[in-house]
C-alpha positions as CSV (number, residue, x, y, z in Angstrom):
1,F,22.8,14.4,-17.3
2,D,20.6,16.5,-18.8
3,L,17.4,14.4,-19.2
4,S,16.3,16.8,-22.3
5,A,19.8,16.3,-24.1
6,G,19.4,12.6,-23.7
7,T,18.0,8.9,-24.5
8,I,18.0,5.9,-22.5
9,K,16.6,3.1,-24.6
10,I,15.4,-0.1,-22.8
11,T,15.3,-3.0,-23.9
12,G,13.6,-6.3,-22.7
13,T,11.0,-6.7,-20.4
14,P,11.7,-6.1,-16.6
15,T,11.7,-8.3,-13.9
16,L,12.8,-7.0,-10.9
17,P,11.3,-4.5,-8.4
18,S,13.8,-1.4,-9.3
19,Y,16.7,0.1,-11.8
20,T,19.2,2.6,-11.6
21,L,19.5,3.6,-15.0
22,I,21.8,7.0,-14.2
23,S,24.0,8.5,-11.2
24,S,25.6,11.0,-11.3
25,S,27.9,13.1,-8.8
26,T,27.4,16.7,-10.8
27,G,22.8,16.2,-10.7
28,I,20.1,15.6,-13.1
29,T,18.0,17.8,-14.4
30,G,15.0,17.7,-16.4
31,T,11.8,15.5,-16.6
32,P,11.5,11.6,-16.9
33,V,9.4,10.1,-19.3
34,L,8.8,7.3,-20.6
35,H,8.3,6.9,-24.3
36,S,7.2,3.8,-24.9
37,P,5.4,2.8,-21.4
38,I,6.2,-0.1,-19.1
39,A,3.3,-1.4,-18.0
40,G,3.6,-1.3,-13.8
41,Y,7.0,1.0,-14.1
42,V,7.7,4.7,-13.6
43,L,11.2,6.8,-13.9
44,K,11.9,8.2,-10.7
45,K,14.8,11.2,-9.8
46,V,16.3,10.0,-6.2
47,G,19.0,12.8,-5.5
48,N,21.3,12.3,-8.6
49,T,20.5,8.9,-9.8
50,L,17.3,8.0,-12.1
51,V,15.1,5.0,-11.0
52,L,13.3,2.5,-13.2
53,E,11.1,1.4,-10.5
54,N,7.6,-0.6,-10.6
55,P,6.4,0.9,-7.4
56,Y,4.3,-2.0,-6.3
57,A,7.0,-4.5,-6.3
58,A,9.4,-2.2,-4.3
59,W,6.6,-1.9,-1.7
60,A,6.5,-5.2,-1.8
61,A,9.6,-6.3,-1.2
62,A,10.9,-3.6,1.1
63,N,7.8,-4.8,3.6
64,G,8.1,-8.4,3.6
65,A,4.2,-8.3,1.1
66,T,4.6,-12.0,0.0
67,G,1.8,-14.0,-2.2
68,G,1.6,-11.1,-4.6
69,P,-0.9,-8.7,-5.3
70,T,-3.9,-10.8,-3.3
71,G,-1.3,-12.6,-0.8
72,D,-2.1,-12.0,2.8
73,P,0.9,-12.5,5.1
74,D,-0.4,-11.2,8.8
75,G,-4.1,-12.8,8.1
76,D,-5.8,-9.6,8.6
77,G,-7.9,-10.7,5.8
78,I,-6.4,-7.6,4.0
79,E,-5.1,-7.9,0.8
80,N,-1.8,-6.5,-0.3
81,L,-2.6,-4.9,-3.4
82,L,-4.9,-3.0,-0.1
83,E,-2.4,-2.4,1.8
84,F,-0.5,-0.9,-0.6
85,A,-3.1,1.3,-1.8
86,F,-4.5,2.5,1.7
87,G,-0.5,2.9,3.4
88,T,-0.9,0.2,5.8
89,D,1.8,-2.6,6.9
90,P,1.0,-6.0,5.4
91,A,3.2,-7.5,8.2
92,V,1.1,-6.1,10.6
93,S,-2.4,-6.7,11.0
94,S,-3.5,-3.0,10.8
95,S,-7.8,-3.5,9.9
96,G,-8.1,-0.4,11.9
97,P,-9.7,3.1,11.0
98,L,-7.6,5.5,9.5
99,A,-6.9,8.6,11.9
100,Y,-6.0,12.1,10.9
101,S,-5.7,15.2,12.7
102,G,-5.1,18.9,11.4
103,G,-4.1,17.7,7.9
104,V,-1.8,15.2,8.8
105,L,-3.0,11.4,8.5
106,T,-1.9,10.5,11.8
107,T,-2.8,6.5,11.0
108,P,-3.5,4.9,7.7
109,G,-6.0,2.1,7.7
110,Q,-9.3,1.5,6.6
111,P,-12.1,3.6,5.1
112,I,-14.3,5.7,7.3
113,L,-17.2,7.1,7.5
114,E,-17.9,10.8,8.0
115,E,-20.5,13.6,8.3
116,E,-20.0,17.4,8.0
117,A,-23.2,19.7,8.2
118,G,-25.7,16.9,7.4
119,V,-23.7,16.0,4.0
120,Y,-22.4,12.4,4.9
121,Y,-18.6,11.5,3.1
122,A,-16.8,8.6,2.2
123,V,-13.1,8.9,3.4
124,F,-10.1,6.9,3.0
125,C,-6.6,6.6,2.5
126,R,-4.4,7.2,-0.8
127,R,-1.1,7.3,-2.1
128,S,0.0,10.2,-3.4
129,D,1.0,8.7,-6.3
130,Y,-1.3,6.8,-7.1
131,L,-1.3,7.9,-10.5
132,A,2.5,6.6,-11.1
133,A,1.6,3.3,-9.7
134,G,-0.7,2.6,-11.8
135,L,-3.6,2.6,-9.1
136,N,-7.6,3.3,-9.7
137,Y,-9.5,4.0,-6.5
138,S,-13.7,3.7,-7.2
139,V,-16.0,4.2,-4.8
140,E,-19.7,2.9,-5.6
141,F,-22.5,3.1,-3.0
142,S,-25.1,0.3,-2.1
143,N,-28.1,0.6,-0.3
144,A,-28.9,-3.7,0.3
145,L,-24.8,-4.5,-0.5
146,S,-27.1,-6.7,-3.7
147,A,-25.7,-3.7,-6.5
148,W,-23.1,-1.2,-6.9
149,T,-23.3,2.6,-8.4
150,A,-19.9,4.2,-8.5
151,T,-19.7,8.1,-7.7
152,G,-18.1,9.9,-10.4
153,A,-16.9,13.0,-7.9
154,T,-13.6,14.0,-8.1
155,P,-12.0,13.1,-4.6
156,T,-11.2,15.9,-1.9
157,T,-7.6,16.0,0.3
158,L,-8.1,16.9,3.9
159,A,-5.1,15.3,5.2
160,T,-1.3,13.9,4.1
161,D,1.4,12.3,5.8
162,G,3.6,12.8,2.0
163,V,3.2,9.6,0.8
164,I,-0.4,9.1,1.6
165,D,-3.3,11.2,1.3
166,V,-6.3,11.2,3.3
167,V,-9.4,11.8,0.9
168,R,-13.2,12.3,0.9
169,V,-16.1,12.4,-1.7
170,P,-19.4,12.9,-1.0
171,F,-22.4,10.0,-0.2
172,L,-24.5,9.7,-3.5
173,S,-27.6,11.0,-3.1
174,L,-29.8,8.8,-4.6
175,V,-28.7,4.5,-5.9
176,P,-30.8,2.1,-7.4
177,S,-32.7,-0.5,-5.5
178,D,-35.4,-3.0,-6.4
179,S,-38.1,-1.1,-4.7
180,G,-36.9,2.7,-6.8
181,P,-34.2,5.2,-6.1
182,Q,-33.0,4.7,-3.0
183,K,-30.8,6.9,-0.3
184,P,-27.0,4.7,-0.1
185,T,-26.5,3.5,3.7
186,F,-23.3,1.7,2.8
187,F,-19.9,2.4,0.6
188,R,-16.7,0.5,-0.4
189,V,-13.5,1.3,-2.2
190,E,-12.3,-1.1,-4.9
191,V,-8.7,-0.5,-5.5
192,T,-7.6,-1.6,-8.8
193,Q,-3.9,-2.1,-10.7
């Protein structure tokens, strides 16, 4: 089936994590495109199959992430959406920090602080398919935990395991405070879908 020569019309509202739209023994060429986006769903070629998938729902079903995006089945204080976004396991307490070596993510986990040549960086895990999954990552800085300032810096990729990337952004030099601009001492990564 050549995607450039055909059109598949999807009617109704999808409710399952994924749908097989086409399977071909000879392969599928072309690039799948949703001309009318369906909230939370993406088209994917998987071998000789074209699949309509909700990346979060498919991940939740495969990993026992019960309770929806705000659920916490392993009781580690990390909601399912964050487990999905940072690449951790919703069925196993995973509140430890991320680890990487030589350009390879060895352990997905919570964001960390790194310093290099006197510059501090917020380092965190981000799904390689974050755009298709509809995830937005926002790195914010504060000096007192009462007000947060988002950075506009584009994250730099440090490592990957093929599914999750390790990325970093430099700390802002100053953030607003009640006593005037101050150096930030805290950061957080906000994830929304």
